[in-house]
Structures are given as structure tokens and as C-alpha cells.
Amino acid sequence: MPDPFDDRDPRRAIERFYFAYRAFTAGADRLLEARGLGRFHHRILYFVGRNPGMSVGALIDALGVSKQALNAPLRMLLDNDLIRAETSPDDRRVRQLSLSAQGQALEAQLTAIQTDLLGRAFADCGSAATDGWHAVMKRLAAS
């Protein structure tokens, strides 16, 4: 039977990952819930904010979802004037997405909550731990 307090035990990592993710999303979730939005809306806002002018297809690829799964949440963000969609000047079939001023403000609030949390954790744990965390996250994302 593995020692439940052994940091090398992958089950311990799973538990820590779960509790860390819960803490990481809690503040943003409260802000989103007050607006009738959820985590998927947050992901859309984040990626569109980081990539202004991205196409719907590029957003689908970044999120790893189907067009059907993206449709309702994206429509809600468009209807609430958080995201804007414009026809690409190069290809009229392509819609390019960007955040409205209201969307930029919300995305900045959400990101500030999470960057503050990560920044404090990185500062407390030091650069070696931060580098290790980034290496683990990069490896997991590539799986």
C-alpha cells in the first residue's frame, strides 16, 4: 500500500491538482456566476483576448471543441456585447473575433484574479519550483 503522504505518489499529485484547480478557479467562478456565465465563457474570453482577430475556427482548435459546442456560449458572449465578430477583409467566409471594451474589462478582472494567485504561489515557492511547475504543465498539455 503506497504511503498517502508520499509526494512522489501520483495519487497525491492528483489530489493536489484537484484542490489547486478548485482554488485557481474559485474567484473567477464567483465573478462569472454573477453575470450568468461559466468557465467555458471564461476560456473563450481568455483566448480571444490573447489573440484579437482570431477566427472562429482557430478558437475551436485552441479550445479543442466542436463548432456545435462553441455555438451557444459564443452567441451568449456576442449577445451580451462581450465579444465582437467581424467579417475578415481577406475572406468573407471567416469571422474574426475580438473583445469589446466591456469584454476587455471582464477578461482583465478574471485574469488578474488568477495571475495574482499564481504570482503569489510562484514567489512563495521560488524559481526552481516555478520552472518545475511549468515543465510539468507543458508535459501534461502535450499528452
Coordinates of N, CA and C in Angstrom, one line a residue:
M1 N 0.8 -1.2 0.0 CA 0.0 0.0 0.0 C 0.9 1.2 0.0
P2 N 0.7 2.1 -1.0 CA 1.5 3.4 -1.0 C 1.2 4.3 0.1
D3 N 2.3 5.0 0.5 CA 2.1 6.0 1.6 C 1.3 7.1 1.1
P4 N 0.1 7.4 1.7 CA -0.7 8.5 1.2 C -0.1 9.9 1.3
F5 N 1.0 10.0 2.1 CA 1.6 11.3 2.3 C 3.0 11.4 1.5
D6 N 3.2 10.5 0.6 CA 4.5 10.5 -0.2 C 4.2 11.4 -1.4
D7 N 5.0 12.5 -1.5 CA 4.8 13.5 -2.6 C 5.1 12.9 -4.0
R8 N 5.8 11.7 -4.0 CA 6.1 11.1 -5.3 C 5.0 10.2 -5.8
D9 N 4.0 10.0 -4.9 CA 2.8 9.1 -5.3 C 1.9 9.9 -6.2
P10 N 1.7 9.4 -7.5 CA 0.8 10.2 -8.4 C -0.6 10.5 -7.9
R11 N -1.1 9.7 -7.0 CA -2.4 9.9 -6.4 C -2.3 11.2 -5.5
R12 N -1.2 11.5 -4.9 CA -1.1 12.7 -4.1 C -1.1 13.9 -5.1
A13 N -0.4 13.7 -6.2 CA -0.4 14.8 -7.2 C -1.8 15.0 -7.8
I14 N -2.6 14.0 -8.0 CA -3.9 14.2 -8.5 C -4.8 15.0 -7.4
E15 N -4.6 14.6 -6.2 CA -5.3 15.4 -5.1 C -4.9 16.8 -5.1
R16 N -3.6 17.1 -5.2 CA -3.1 18.5 -5.1 C -3.6 19.2 -6.4
F17 N -3.6 18.6 -7.5 CA -4.0 19.2 -8.8 C -5.5 19.6 -8.6
Y18 N -6.3 18.7 -8.1 CA -7.7 18.9 -7.9 C -8.0 20.1 -7.0
F19 N -7.3 20.1 -5.9 CA -7.6 21.2 -4.9 C -7.0 22.5 -5.4
A20 N -5.8 22.5 -6.1 CA -5.2 23.7 -6.7 C -6.1 24.3 -7.7
Y21 N -6.7 23.4 -8.6 CA -7.6 23.9 -9.7 C -8.8 24.5 -9.1
R22 N -9.3 23.9 -8.0 CA -10.5 24.5 -7.3 C -10.2 25.9 -6.8
A23 N -9.1 26.0 -6.2 CA -8.7 27.3 -5.7 C -8.4 28.3 -6.8
F24 N -7.8 27.8 -7.9 CA -7.5 28.7 -9.0 C -8.7 29.2 -9.7
T25 N -9.8 28.5 -9.8 CA -11.0 28.9 -10.5 C -12.0 29.5 -9.6
A26 N -11.9 29.4 -8.3 CA -13.0 29.9 -7.4 C -13.3 31.4 -7.5
G27 N -12.3 32.2 -7.5 CA -12.5 33.7 -7.6 C -13.1 34.1 -8.9
A28 N -12.6 33.5 -10.0 CA -13.2 33.8 -11.3 C -14.6 33.3 -11.4
D29 N -14.8 32.1 -10.9 CA -16.1 31.5 -11.0 C -17.2 32.4 -10.3
R30 N -16.9 33.0 -9.2 CA -17.8 33.9 -8.5 C -18.1 35.1 -9.4
L31 N -17.1 35.7 -10.0 CA -17.3 36.8 -10.8 C -18.2 36.5 -12.1
L32 N -17.9 35.3 -12.6 CA -18.6 34.8 -13.8 C -20.1 34.5 -13.4
E33 N -20.3 33.8 -12.3 CA -21.6 33.5 -11.9 C -22.5 34.7 -11.7
A34 N -22.0 35.8 -11.2 CA -22.7 37.0 -11.0 C -23.3 37.5 -12.3
R35 N -22.6 37.2 -13.4 CA -23.0 37.6 -14.8 C -23.8 36.5 -15.5
G36 N -24.0 35.4 -14.9 CA -24.7 34.3 -15.6 C -23.8 33.6 -16.6
L37 N -22.5 33.6 -16.3 CA -21.5 33.0 -17.2 C -20.8 31.9 -16.5
G38 N -20.1 31.0 -17.2 CA -19.4 29.9 -16.6 C -18.0 29.8 -17.1
R39 N -17.3 28.7 -16.8 CA -15.9 28.6 -17.1 C -15.6 28.5 -18.6
F40 N -16.6 27.9 -19.4 CA -16.4 27.9 -20.8 C -16.4 29.3 -21.4
H41 N -17.3 30.1 -20.9 CA -17.3 31.5 -21.4 C -15.9 32.2 -21.0
H42 N -15.4 31.9 -19.9 CA -14.1 32.4 -19.4 C -13.0 32.0 -20.4
R43 N -13.0 30.7 -20.8 CA -12.0 30.3 -21.7 C -12.1 31.0 -23.0
I44 N -13.3 31.2 -23.5 CA -13.5 31.9 -24.8 C -12.9 33.3 -24.6
L45 N -13.3 34.0 -23.6 CA -12.9 35.4 -23.4 C -11.3 35.5 -23.3
Y46 N -10.8 34.5 -22.6 CA -9.3 34.5 -22.4 C -8.6 34.3 -23.7
F47 N -9.0 33.3 -24.5 CA -8.3 33.1 -25.8 C -8.5 34.2 -26.8
V48 N -9.7 34.7 -26.9 CA -10.0 35.8 -27.8 C -9.2 37.1 -27.3
G49 N -9.1 37.3 -26.0 CA -8.4 38.4 -25.5 C -6.9 38.3 -25.8
R50 N -6.4 37.1 -25.8 CA -4.9 36.9 -26.0 C -4.6 36.9 -27.5
N51 N -5.7 36.7 -28.4 CA -5.5 36.6 -29.8 C -6.5 37.4 -30.6
P52 N -6.5 38.7 -30.4 CA -7.5 39.5 -31.1 C -7.5 39.3 -32.6
G53 N -8.7 39.1 -33.2 CA -8.8 38.9 -34.6 C -8.8 37.4 -34.9
M54 N -8.7 36.6 -33.9 CA -8.7 35.1 -34.2 C -10.0 34.7 -34.9
S55 N -9.9 33.7 -35.7 CA -11.1 33.2 -36.4 C -11.9 32.3 -35.5
V56 N -13.1 32.0 -35.8 CA -13.9 31.0 -35.0 C -13.2 29.7 -35.1
G57 N -12.7 29.3 -36.3 CA -12.0 28.1 -36.5 C -10.8 27.9 -35.6
A58 N -10.0 29.0 -35.5 CA -8.8 29.0 -34.7 C -9.2 28.8 -33.2
L59 N -10.3 29.4 -32.8 CA -10.8 29.3 -31.4 C -11.3 27.9 -31.1
I60 N -11.9 27.3 -32.1 CA -12.4 25.9 -32.0 C -11.1 25.0 -31.8
D61 N -10.1 25.2 -32.5 CA -8.9 24.5 -32.4 C -8.2 24.7 -31.1
A62 N -8.1 25.9 -30.6 CA -7.5 26.2 -29.4 C -8.2 25.6 -28.2
L63 N -9.5 25.6 -28.2 CA -10.3 25.0 -27.1 C -10.5 23.5 -27.2
G64 N -10.3 23.0 -28.4 CA -10.4 21.5 -28.6 C -11.9 21.1 -28.5
V65 N -12.8 21.9 -29.1 CA -14.2 21.6 -29.0 C -14.8 21.6 -30.4
S66 N -16.0 21.2 -30.6 CA -16.7 21.2 -31.9 C -17.4 22.6 -32.1
K67 N -17.7 22.9 -33.3 CA -18.4 24.1 -33.7 C -19.7 24.2 -32.9
Q68 N -20.4 23.0 -32.8 CA -21.7 22.9 -32.2 C -21.5 23.3 -30.7
A69 N -20.5 22.8 -30.0 CA -20.3 23.0 -28.6 C -19.9 24.5 -28.3
L70 N -19.3 25.2 -29.3 CA -18.9 26.6 -29.1 C -20.1 27.5 -29.4
N71 N -21.0 27.1 -30.2 CA -22.0 28.0 -30.8 C -22.8 28.7 -29.7
A72 N -23.5 28.0 -28.7 CA -24.3 28.7 -27.7 C -23.5 29.6 -26.8
P73 N -22.4 29.2 -26.2 CA -21.6 30.1 -25.4 C -21.1 31.3 -26.1
L74 N -20.6 31.1 -27.3 CA -20.1 32.3 -28.1 C -21.3 33.2 -28.4
R75 N -22.4 32.7 -28.8 CA -23.6 33.5 -29.1 C -24.0 34.3 -27.9
M76 N -23.9 33.7 -26.7 CA -24.2 34.5 -25.5 C -23.3 35.6 -25.3
L77 N -22.0 35.4 -25.5 CA -21.0 36.5 -25.3 C -21.2 37.6 -26.4
L78 N -21.6 37.2 -27.6 CA -21.8 38.2 -28.6 C -23.1 39.0 -28.2
D79 N -24.1 38.3 -27.8 CA -25.4 39.0 -27.4 C -25.2 39.9 -26.2
N80 N -24.3 39.6 -25.3 CA -24.0 40.4 -24.2 C -23.0 41.5 -24.4
D81 N -22.6 41.6 -25.7 CA -21.6 42.6 -26.1 C -20.3 42.5 -25.4
L82 N -19.8 41.2 -25.2 CA -18.5 41.0 -24.6 C -17.5 40.7 -25.7
I83 N -18.0 40.1 -26.8 CA -17.2 39.7 -27.9 C -17.8 40.3 -29.2
R84 N -17.0 40.7 -30.1 CA -17.5 41.2 -31.4 C -17.0 40.3 -32.5
A85 N -17.8 40.1 -33.5 CA -17.4 39.3 -34.7 C -17.5 40.1 -35.9
E86 N -16.4 40.2 -36.7 CA -16.4 40.9 -37.9 C -15.9 40.0 -39.0
T87 N -16.4 40.3 -40.2 CA -16.0 39.5 -41.4 C -14.6 39.9 -41.7
S88 N -13.8 38.9 -42.0 CA -12.4 39.1 -42.4 C -12.3 39.8 -43.7
P89 N -11.5 40.8 -43.8 CA -11.3 41.5 -45.1 C -10.7 40.7 -46.2
D90 N -10.0 39.6 -45.8 CA -9.4 38.7 -46.7 C -10.3 37.6 -47.2
D91 N -11.3 37.2 -46.4 CA -12.1 36.0 -46.7 C -13.5 36.3 -46.1
R92 N -14.5 36.6 -46.8 CA -15.8 36.9 -46.3 C -16.5 35.7 -45.5
R93 N -15.9 34.5 -45.7 CA -16.5 33.4 -45.0 C -16.0 33.3 -43.6
V94 N -14.9 34.0 -43.3 CA -14.2 33.9 -42.0 C -14.7 35.1 -41.1
R95 N -15.1 34.7 -39.8 CA -15.5 35.7 -38.8 C -14.3 35.8 -37.9
Q96 N -13.9 37.0 -37.7 CA -12.8 37.3 -36.8 C -13.3 37.9 -35.4
L97 N -12.8 37.3 -34.3 CA -13.4 37.7 -33.0 C -12.4 38.6 -32.3
S98 N -13.0 39.5 -31.5 CA -12.3 40.4 -30.6 C -13.1 40.7 -29.4
L99 N -12.5 41.2 -28.4 CA -13.3 41.6 -27.2 C -13.8 43.0 -27.4
S100 N -15.0 43.2 -26.9 CA -15.5 44.6 -26.8 C -14.8 45.3 -25.6
A101 N -15.0 46.5 -25.4 CA -14.5 47.2 -24.3 C -15.0 46.6 -23.0
Q102 N -16.2 46.2 -22.9 CA -16.8 45.5 -21.8 C -16.2 44.1 -21.6
G103 N -15.9 43.5 -22.7 CA -15.3 42.1 -22.7 C -13.8 42.2 -22.2
Q104 N -13.1 43.3 -22.6 CA -11.8 43.5 -22.2 C -11.7 43.7 -20.7
A105 N -12.6 44.5 -20.2 CA -12.7 44.8 -18.7 C -12.9 43.5 -17.9
L106 N -13.9 42.7 -18.4 CA -14.2 41.5 -17.7 C -13.0 40.5 -17.7
E107 N -12.5 40.4 -18.9 CA -11.3 39.4 -19.1 C -10.2 39.9 -18.2
A108 N -9.9 41.2 -18.1 CA -8.8 41.7 -17.3 C -9.1 41.4 -15.8
Q109 N -10.3 41.5 -15.4 CA -10.6 41.2 -14.0 C -10.4 39.7 -13.7
L110 N -10.9 38.9 -14.6 CA -10.8 37.4 -14.4 C -9.3 37.0 -14.4
T111 N -8.5 37.6 -15.3 CA -7.1 37.2 -15.4 C -6.3 37.7 -14.2
A112 N -6.7 38.9 -13.8 CA -6.0 39.5 -12.6 C -6.2 38.6 -11.4
I113 N -7.3 38.1 -11.2 CA -7.6 37.2 -10.0 C -6.6 36.0 -10.1
Q114 N -6.5 35.4 -11.3 CA -5.7 34.2 -11.4 C -4.2 34.4 -11.5
T115 N -3.8 35.5 -12.1 CA -2.4 35.9 -12.2 C -1.9 36.2 -10.8
D116 N -2.7 36.9 -10.0 CA -2.3 37.2 -8.6 C -2.1 36.0 -7.8
L117 N -3.0 35.0 -8.0 CA -2.9 33.8 -7.2 C -1.6 33.0 -7.6
L118 N -1.4 32.9 -8.9 CA -0.2 32.2 -9.4 C 1.1 33.0 -9.0
G119 N 1.0 34.3 -9.2 CA 2.2 35.1 -8.8 C 2.6 34.9 -7.4
R120 N 1.6 34.9 -6.5 CA 2.0 34.7 -5.1 C 2.5 33.3 -4.8
A121 N 1.9 32.3 -5.5 CA 2.5 30.9 -5.3 C 3.9 30.8 -5.8
F122 N 4.1 31.4 -7.0 CA 5.5 31.3 -7.6 C 6.5 32.0 -6.7
A123 N 6.1 33.2 -6.2 CA 7.0 34.0 -5.4 C 7.3 33.2 -4.1
D124 N 6.3 32.6 -3.5 CA 6.5 31.8 -2.2 C 7.4 30.6 -2.5
C125 N 7.2 29.9 -3.6 CA 7.9 28.6 -3.9 C 9.3 28.8 -4.5
G126 N 9.5 29.9 -5.1 CA 10.8 30.1 -5.7 C 10.9 29.7 -7.2
S127 N 12.0 30.1 -7.8 CA 12.2 30.0 -9.3 C 12.4 28.5 -9.7
A128 N 13.0 27.7 -8.9 CA 13.2 26.3 -9.2 C 11.9 25.6 -9.3
A129 N 11.0 25.9 -8.3 CA 9.7 25.2 -8.2 C 8.8 25.8 -9.4
T130 N 8.9 27.0 -9.7 CA 8.2 27.6 -10.8 C 8.6 27.0 -12.1
D131 N 9.9 26.9 -12.3 CA 10.4 26.2 -13.5 C 9.9 24.8 -13.6
G132 N 9.9 24.1 -12.5 CA 9.4 22.7 -12.4 C 7.9 22.6 -12.7
W133 N 7.2 23.5 -12.2 CA 5.7 23.6 -12.4 C 5.4 23.8 -13.9
H134 N 6.2 24.7 -14.5 CA 6.0 25.0 -15.9 C 6.3 23.8 -16.8
A135 N 7.4 23.1 -16.4 CA 7.8 21.9 -17.1 C 6.7 20.8 -17.0
V136 N 6.2 20.6 -15.9 CA 5.1 19.6 -15.7 C 3.9 20.0 -16.5
M137 N 3.5 21.2 -16.4 CA 2.3 21.7 -17.1 C 2.4 21.5 -18.6
K138 N 3.6 21.9 -19.1 CA 3.9 21.7 -20.5 C 3.9 20.3 -21.0
R139 N 4.4 19.4 -20.2 CA 4.4 18.0 -20.5 C 3.0 17.4 -20.5
L140 N 2.2 17.8 -19.5 CA 0.8 17.3 -19.4 C 0.0 17.8 -20.6
A141 N 0.2 19.1 -21.0 CA -0.5 19.6 -22.1 C -0.2 18.9 -23.4
A142 N 1.0 18.4 -23.5 CA 1.5 17.7 -24.7 C 1.0 16.3 -24.8
S143 N 0.4 15.8 -23.7 CA 0.0 14.4 -23.7 C -1.2 14.1 -24.6

